[in-house]
XYZ file of C-alpha atoms in Angstrom:
503
model
C -86.745 -9.798 8.589
C -83.720 -12.320 9.764
C -81.899 -12.093 6.438
C -82.045 -8.077 6.707
C -80.787 -8.370 10.115
C -78.046 -11.212 8.758
C -76.993 -8.198 5.938
C -77.235 -5.358 8.934
C -74.966 -7.671 11.298
C -72.803 -8.604 8.913
C -71.990 -5.226 7.919
C -71.715 -3.945 11.185
C -69.588 -6.753 11.664
C -67.261 -5.852 8.853
C -67.287 -2.001 9.351
C -66.035 -2.616 13.022
C -64.041 -5.788 11.847
C -62.183 -3.161 9.927
C -61.687 -0.852 13.021
C -60.511 -3.227 14.925
C -57.640 -4.121 12.020
C -56.901 -0.496 11.333
C -54.309 -0.219 14.471
C -52.511 -3.588 13.334
C -51.934 -2.180 9.629
C -50.616 1.081 10.714
C -48.007 -1.194 12.946
C -47.495 -3.138 9.847
C -44.022 -1.245 8.739
C -40.707 -1.732 7.515
C -37.921 -3.777 9.923
C -35.959 -1.010 9.016
C -38.407 1.704 10.514
C -39.279 -0.150 13.894
C -35.092 0.090 14.628
C -35.476 3.809 13.832
C -38.524 4.873 15.740
C -37.152 2.153 18.571
C -33.271 4.339 18.685
C -35.490 7.717 18.246
C -37.245 6.651 21.568
C -33.366 6.278 23.248
C -32.408 9.125 22.183
C -35.571 11.313 23.938
C -35.065 9.303 26.812
C -31.897 9.660 27.381
C -32.096 13.450 26.551
C -35.087 13.667 29.040
C -33.131 11.643 31.309
C -30.532 14.635 31.147
C -27.967 13.232 27.808
C -25.032 11.639 28.865
C -23.005 11.319 31.826
C -20.297 13.472 32.214
C -17.892 11.342 33.531
C -17.579 9.989 30.414
C -14.217 10.405 28.829
C -13.340 12.110 25.053
C -11.964 8.490 23.751
C -15.140 6.634 24.395
C -17.423 9.059 23.372
C -15.628 9.494 20.613
C -15.903 5.333 19.882
C -19.536 5.667 20.773
C -19.456 7.817 17.817
C -17.967 5.529 15.585
C -19.419 2.183 16.766
C -23.297 2.801 16.212
C -26.120 1.340 19.173
C -28.434 1.376 16.302
C -28.608 -2.349 15.182
C -27.641 -3.299 11.665
C -30.093 -5.157 9.451
C -29.872 -7.167 6.937
C -30.184 -5.302 3.824
C -30.510 -2.403 5.396
C -27.619 0.912 5.690
C -28.185 3.057 8.922
C -27.148 6.806 8.232
C -26.292 8.914 11.395
C -26.859 12.112 9.502
C -29.986 11.319 8.136
C -31.286 8.936 11.484
C -32.611 6.570 9.340
C -32.694 3.146 7.961
C -32.014 2.557 3.445
C -32.285 -0.580 1.677
C -28.913 -1.400 -0.042
C -29.486 -2.001 -3.852
C -27.178 -5.071 -5.651
C -23.972 -3.922 -6.886
C -24.801 -4.552 -10.508
C -27.882 -1.968 -10.186
C -26.136 0.977 -12.347
C -28.917 3.638 -11.546
C -28.220 5.514 -7.909
C -26.446 1.896 -6.552
C -26.420 2.280 -2.486
C -24.655 -0.481 -1.842
C -21.856 -1.470 0.931
C -18.410 -1.057 -1.573
C -19.962 2.041 -1.885
C -20.957 3.441 1.983
C -16.809 2.146 2.785
C -15.557 4.447 0.325
C -17.462 7.287 1.318
C -16.567 6.925 4.895
C -13.005 6.524 3.795
C -12.872 9.217 1.661
C -14.290 11.316 4.228
C -11.280 9.767 6.777
C -8.899 10.842 4.270
C -9.859 14.418 3.329
C -9.639 14.789 7.259
C -6.128 14.178 7.634
C -5.225 16.241 4.227
C -6.950 19.084 6.310
C -5.011 18.180 9.303
C -1.990 18.208 7.520
C -2.689 21.132 5.900
C -2.938 22.835 9.165
C -0.507 21.410 10.734
C -2.275 19.265 14.061
C 0.242 17.141 13.884
C 0.365 15.104 16.930
C 3.470 14.140 19.065
C 5.424 11.037 17.165
C 5.225 10.156 21.213
C 4.034 11.157 24.252
C 6.600 13.520 26.281
C 8.878 13.852 23.576
C 10.090 16.983 21.569
C 13.242 18.411 20.471
C 14.344 20.495 23.146
C 13.984 17.336 25.276
C 15.947 14.935 23.122
C 18.851 17.714 23.398
C 18.731 17.814 26.945
C 18.684 14.199 27.276
C 21.624 14.226 24.959
C 24.232 16.901 26.603
C 24.164 14.585 29.899
C 25.053 11.874 28.156
C 21.682 9.585 28.919
C 21.269 9.430 25.221
C 23.830 7.918 22.536
C 24.458 9.101 19.069
C 22.733 6.940 18.022
C 19.441 6.940 19.523
C 20.070 10.398 18.898
C 20.071 10.281 15.232
C 17.034 8.278 15.498
C 14.628 9.828 17.738
C 15.298 13.010 15.542
C 14.265 11.922 12.104
C 10.849 10.634 13.964
C 9.856 13.921 15.178
C 10.931 14.951 12.009
C 8.829 12.375 9.889
C 5.959 13.293 12.175
C 6.466 17.087 10.804
C 7.234 16.790 7.036
C 5.127 18.634 4.846
C 4.147 18.059 1.225
C 4.746 20.345 -1.826
C 3.871 19.572 -5.316
C 7.540 18.333 -7.429
C 7.604 20.389 -11.170
C 8.338 17.917 -13.357
C 10.279 19.106 -16.560
C 11.986 17.624 -19.779
C 13.126 17.785 -23.490
C 9.410 17.359 -24.603
C 7.433 19.569 -22.174
C 4.074 18.540 -23.583
C 4.612 14.634 -22.533
C 6.381 15.959 -19.137
C 3.620 14.941 -16.404
C 0.952 13.465 -18.674
C 1.031 9.756 -18.009
C 0.479 7.800 -14.824
C 3.148 6.541 -12.155
C 2.734 3.387 -11.625
C 6.713 2.551 -10.209
C 9.124 4.364 -8.707
C 13.070 2.872 -7.667
C 15.491 4.805 -6.406
C 19.388 4.406 -7.306
C 21.898 3.120 -4.184
C 22.889 6.530 -3.759
C 19.062 8.002 -4.356
C 20.384 10.211 -6.906
C 18.371 9.083 -9.491
C 14.535 7.620 -9.884
C 13.308 4.781 -12.655
C 9.568 5.675 -13.093
C 7.620 3.457 -15.068
C 4.372 5.320 -16.579
C 0.974 4.335 -18.035
C 0.748 5.165 -21.241
C -3.206 6.208 -22.692
C -3.266 3.976 -25.239
C -1.551 0.586 -22.722
C 1.216 -0.701 -22.106
C 4.032 1.477 -20.279
C 6.749 4.104 -20.680
C 10.002 3.912 -18.846
C 11.943 7.092 -17.823
C 14.565 8.199 -15.475
C 14.298 11.662 -12.969
C 17.010 13.018 -12.096
C 16.777 14.516 -8.461
C 19.383 17.133 -8.465
C 16.703 20.064 -7.833
C 15.485 18.982 -5.069
C 17.815 21.058 -3.176
C 16.740 24.256 -5.175
C 14.073 26.576 -3.487
C 12.596 26.086 -7.025
C 11.328 22.412 -6.367
C 11.888 21.017 -9.548
C 13.029 17.700 -11.142
C 14.341 16.474 -14.654
C 12.472 13.519 -16.373
C 14.452 11.887 -18.932
C 11.873 9.956 -21.310
C 12.556 7.334 -24.327
C 10.873 6.020 -26.889
C 11.455 2.652 -25.962
C 7.229 1.112 -24.411
C 5.678 -1.620 -24.126
C 2.213 -3.004 -24.338
C 2.548 -5.493 -21.755
C 2.527 -5.130 -17.698
C 5.774 -4.414 -16.073
C 5.261 -6.786 -12.216
C 9.177 -5.544 -11.278
C 11.736 -3.564 -11.517
C 15.379 -3.603 -9.637
C 18.971 -1.857 -11.068
C 21.228 -3.271 -11.957
C 25.650 -3.177 -11.539
C 26.946 -4.217 -15.326
C 29.815 -1.630 -16.539
C 29.571 0.261 -12.760
C 26.914 1.059 -10.021
C 23.466 1.126 -11.064
C 24.317 0.920 -14.559
C 21.539 -0.148 -16.170
C 18.195 -1.411 -15.137
C 16.149 -4.636 -15.235
C 12.608 -5.329 -15.408
C 10.450 -8.017 -15.499
C 7.831 -8.437 -18.397
C 5.378 -10.443 -17.844
C 3.763 -12.035 -21.189
C 0.545 -11.355 -23.385
C -1.248 -13.896 -25.447
C 1.100 -15.795 -27.437
C 3.675 -13.365 -26.750
C 6.520 -14.467 -24.013
C 7.337 -12.775 -20.712
C 10.741 -11.849 -21.090
C 13.467 -9.857 -18.537
C 14.951 -6.814 -20.344
C 17.833 -5.219 -19.085
C 18.194 -1.719 -20.292
C 21.382 1.113 -19.677
C 20.943 3.477 -17.511
C 22.475 5.585 -20.536
C 19.475 4.870 -22.906
C 17.275 7.771 -21.582
C 19.639 10.400 -21.367
C 21.168 10.374 -24.240
C 19.606 11.231 -27.799
C 22.087 9.631 -29.864
C 22.551 6.549 -30.103
C 25.743 7.060 -30.796
C 26.331 8.051 -27.352
C 24.778 4.619 -25.719
C 26.946 2.820 -23.811
C 25.968 -0.229 -22.440
C 24.262 -3.470 -23.120
C 20.723 -3.300 -24.210
C 19.839 -7.699 -23.753
C 16.187 -9.503 -23.608
C 16.199 -12.918 -22.412
C 12.110 -15.242 -22.723
C 11.125 -16.198 -19.609
C 7.066 -17.972 -19.252
C 5.443 -16.165 -16.861
C 7.572 -14.049 -14.217
C 6.963 -12.057 -11.188
C 9.792 -10.921 -9.553
C 13.148 -9.915 -10.244
C 16.817 -9.021 -8.679
C 20.836 -8.313 -9.133
C 23.070 -10.212 -7.387
C 26.171 -7.834 -6.327
C 28.445 -10.484 -4.507
C 31.696 -10.474 -6.697
C 31.179 -14.671 -6.373
C 28.226 -14.617 -8.597
C 29.489 -11.599 -10.517
C 26.636 -10.334 -13.530
C 23.790 -12.886 -12.734
C 20.298 -12.175 -11.766
C 17.410 -14.024 -10.375
C 13.645 -14.614 -11.683
C 11.097 -15.788 -9.709
C 8.567 -17.487 -12.313
C 5.382 -19.744 -11.776
C 7.039 -22.800 -9.160
C 10.477 -21.696 -10.372
C 13.586 -19.442 -10.179
C 15.924 -18.835 -11.994
C 19.329 -17.857 -12.031
C 21.051 -16.476 -15.384
C 24.505 -15.212 -15.731
C 24.495 -12.038 -18.394
C 28.056 -12.343 -20.199
C 27.412 -16.774 -20.622
C 23.643 -16.649 -20.911
C 24.378 -19.428 -18.168
C 21.109 -20.589 -16.659
C 19.970 -22.343 -12.967
C 16.679 -23.935 -12.320
C 15.654 -24.458 -9.423
C 11.823 -25.669 -8.955
C 9.623 -24.992 -6.522
C 6.257 -25.764 -5.165
C 4.889 -22.195 -5.712
C 5.138 -19.287 -7.395
C 7.893 -16.866 -6.252
C 6.521 -12.945 -5.055
C 8.799 -11.661 -4.333
C 13.188 -11.524 -4.273
C 16.414 -10.698 -3.073
C 20.065 -10.965 -3.053
C 22.607 -11.098 -0.271
C 25.190 -8.878 -0.272
C 27.957 -10.918 1.758
C 27.292 -14.507 0.173
C 25.955 -15.539 -2.738
C 22.587 -16.772 -0.919
C 18.918 -15.767 -2.606
C 15.808 -15.171 -0.597
C 12.568 -15.824 -2.348
C 8.824 -15.060 -1.502
C 6.303 -17.344 -2.180
C 2.107 -17.179 -2.952
C 2.156 -19.688 -0.694
C 3.277 -17.996 2.295
C 7.014 -20.060 2.008
C 10.360 -17.995 2.196
C 13.384 -19.966 1.532
C 16.882 -18.885 0.823
C 19.186 -20.689 -2.383
C 22.952 -20.541 -2.537
C 23.054 -19.758 -6.330
C 26.783 -21.664 -5.961
C 24.979 -25.044 -6.138
C 23.797 -26.601 -8.533
C 20.424 -27.276 -9.332
C 19.010 -30.491 -8.240
C 15.714 -32.059 -8.513
C 13.542 -32.204 -5.494
C 14.143 -28.832 -2.679
C 16.893 -30.241 -0.567
C 18.638 -26.734 -1.379
C 16.313 -25.282 0.712
C 18.793 -24.020 2.881
C 16.742 -21.540 5.150
C 12.363 -21.434 5.013
C 10.289 -19.271 7.109
C 6.394 -19.169 7.199
C 4.112 -16.996 6.655
C -0.297 -17.964 6.887
C -0.475 -15.902 3.562
C 1.343 -14.720 0.261
C 4.488 -13.173 0.706
C 4.650 -9.993 -1.282
C 8.638 -8.424 0.019
C 11.543 -9.379 0.815
C 13.776 -7.108 2.599
C 17.661 -8.057 4.360
C 18.505 -5.876 6.874
C 22.519 -4.903 6.948
C 24.102 -7.291 9.424
C 22.060 -9.839 6.826
C 21.152 -11.656 10.174
C 16.874 -10.652 10.045
C 15.080 -10.605 7.382
C 11.788 -8.475 6.910
C 8.633 -9.651 4.747
C 5.052 -8.603 4.205
C 1.889 -10.584 3.134
C -1.109 -10.405 1.640
C -2.818 -10.355 5.082
C -1.296 -7.104 5.770
C 1.073 -8.979 8.164
C 4.909 -7.066 8.216
C 7.143 -9.261 10.812
C 11.282 -8.925 11.222
C 12.524 -12.535 11.256
C 16.037 -13.687 12.635
C 17.691 -16.101 10.629
C 20.169 -17.781 12.888
C 16.638 -18.798 14.898
C 14.080 -18.914 11.843
C 11.678 -17.257 14.294
C 9.503 -13.940 14.231
C 10.792 -11.118 16.819
C 8.588 -8.330 15.752
C 5.730 -7.547 13.798
C 4.617 -4.157 12.798
C 0.888 -3.571 12.874
C -1.346 -1.097 11.300
C -0.476 -2.405 7.647
C -3.427 -3.172 5.089
C -3.033 -5.324 2.376
C -5.289 -7.955 0.416
C -3.866 -8.784 -3.007
C -1.366 -5.679 -4.233
C 2.066 -6.752 -4.217
C 3.677 -3.791 -2.542
C 7.242 -3.351 -1.607
C 8.627 -2.440 1.824
C 11.585 0.559 2.510
C 13.478 -0.221 5.064
C 16.325 3.103 5.826
C 18.517 1.344 9.121
C 20.204 4.581 9.300
C 17.340 6.909 9.966
C 15.666 3.468 12.017
C 12.304 3.861 9.983
C 10.203 1.450 7.910
C 7.509 3.025 5.253
C 5.574 1.156 3.554
C 1.936 2.036 1.370
C -1.156 -0.053 1.676
C -3.931 -1.089 -0.497
C -5.922 1.546 1.242
C -3.211 4.144 -0.305
C -1.775 5.044 2.749
C 1.218 5.183 3.440
C 2.265 4.673 7.095
C 6.234 5.007 8.422
C 7.206 2.877 11.857
C 10.106 2.759 14.442
C 12.269 0.155 12.874
C 13.476 -0.346 16.370
C 10.455 -0.809 18.710
C 7.487 -1.265 15.810
C 5.772 1.926 17.080
C 3.982 3.775 14.242
C 4.789 6.951 14.186
C 2.663 8.473 10.735
C 0.164 7.627 8.428
C -0.088 10.001 5.598
C -2.777 9.793 2.759
C -2.963 10.050 -0.337
C -3.380 13.234 -2.198
C -5.634 11.404 -4.782
C -8.917 9.726 -3.717
C -7.990 6.292 -2.964
C -8.602 3.257 -5.770
C -6.508 0.459 -6.976
C -5.323 1.912 -10.087
C -4.002 4.872 -7.611
C -1.335 3.505 -4.900
C 0.768 5.326 -4.446
C 4.837 4.904 -5.136
C 7.013 6.105 -2.726
C 10.973 6.607 -2.077
C 12.041 8.063 1.439
C 15.744 9.195 2.136
C 17.353 11.778 4.088
C 19.707 12.355 0.960
C 17.710 12.503 -1.781
C 19.205 13.920 -4.805
C 22.737 12.221 -3.419
C 25.235 12.844 -0.389
C 24.855 16.943 -0.405
C 20.466 15.829 -0.868
C 17.641 16.638 1.025
C 15.753 14.693 3.384
C 12.252 13.334 3.115
C 9.459 11.634 1.652
C 9.028 11.124 -2.794
C 5.391 10.112 -3.185
C 4.429 9.347 -6.774
C 0.454 9.319 -7.037
C -1.230 9.841 -10.683
C 0.702 12.287 -12.874
C 1.492 13.943 -9.786
C 5.113 13.984 -7.966
C 4.976 15.098 -4.003
C 8.086 15.881 -1.737
C 7.933 15.551 2.345
C 10.375 17.658 3.442
C 11.655 17.657 7.153
C 10.861 21.672 7.012
C-alpha cells in the first residue's frame, strides 16, 4: 500500500508540478518579444489616455518619430512598420542577410527617394526665412543692400530653385558616347570645356573632352570627343595645364600597378578634338614617378612651366621644358595640392592632417625647415583651395570637416557643417563671385553653402542609388559654356550627365 500510495503521490506531484511550470514556460520568450510586448502595452495605454498631448510641436513630434522609444537590444533590430523585432544576421551570410549595413542603406535610400520626389514637385523651402526676390529688390532700391550682397543673395535664391534636366551626350561615335561610367569631371578656367575620366568595362580609364557650347540652346546637348588613348591604371588626380596657351594641356596623375611604376602624363587638349595626328600640336610626355596622389600646375611666371606631384612622403616639383626636379621630403603622404598665383608657393594637404606651404624658389633642403605655413586638421586632408586674395585657404578632411583658415594668423575662422566623408578623396568647389561653396559627400549628396556665413543652402540627392562607386562629380559656374553661357550645376554620375539650371 505504501508503495502504491507513493507512486500515486509521485504521479500527482509530477502532474501538479508540470501544471505549475506551464506559466513559467510561457513567460520564457525572447528579449526582443518582451520589449515588443512592453512597447505594445505602452502604445495601448497611450491611446486609452487620449494619445499624446496636443500642445506638442511638429518638430518635437517628428524628432520622436526619428528616435523611437523602443530600446535597442544587442543582436536585434526593431522595425517600426511591422512593430516587431528581427534578429540581425552576420554580414557574411549570403542568404537573405539582415545586417546593420543593409538597414542603414534602406533608410538612406528612402530618404533619397523622398528628397527626389520633393525636387520633382518643386516643394522647396526658402534658403533663408523671410527672404524672397521681391524683398531683395525692394531693399536694393532703398539702398539697404550693396550690389555685391544683392547679387550674392540672388544666387542663393536661384540655387535653391534649380531644376534637374538630363543632358544628351553626342559624339563622333554615337555607339560609344554615354556607355562608360563617369569618374571625374574637371572644367577649364572659362568653363567652356570639361575634361572627363570614364571607367571602361574591361578595366582601366578612358579620357574625353566635353564641349559645353550646346548648354545655352533649348535642346540640352553637349559634344564629347573621345580618344583611343586609355590606361589600365587608376587616375588619382587631374588638373588643367597652361603650357602654350591658357588650358592648353591636361595633367594626369596615374597610380602604378604591380611592377609598373606610376607616372604623370601631360596631354594636349587638341588630342581629343582632331582625329588627324598631323593636326595635333602640343606636347605629349610622361614622367615616371613613385606612387602619386595629387598634382597641381603653377601659373606664376617665376615658376613657369612647372608642376608638382604629391607622392608618398615627398613633394616633387618638375619643370616640363628643362626636366629639372626638386624634391621636398615630408613625414606623410600628400593627398591634395594647389599653387598660389601671386607667388610661386605650393600648398599641400597630408594624410596626417597637416597643411604646409613650400616656396619653390628655394632649393630643396634636408629636414622640414622649408615649411612656411603649417596648419593642422584632426584627419587626412583631401582638398585645399585658395581664395582669390590668397589670404584664406579652404580645406576638407576625412572627418567631414570643412574649415576656412586665415593664413596671416594661421587660425580657423569659419567651419562649414553638414559634409560627410570617412575615406574618400573628395574635392571642394569655390565660386567667390556667386558666394557659394559646393562639395559632394561620401553619402552621394551634393551640398551648397553660403561662403560668407556658412549657411547650408541646399542638399541635392543623387539621381542614382548611393554607393561608393557612384559618388557624383560636379562643376558649378554662373557661365557654363563661356561668357555667353548659362548658370547652374553640372553633375556626372554613372553614365549620365545632368544640368541643374536656374530656371
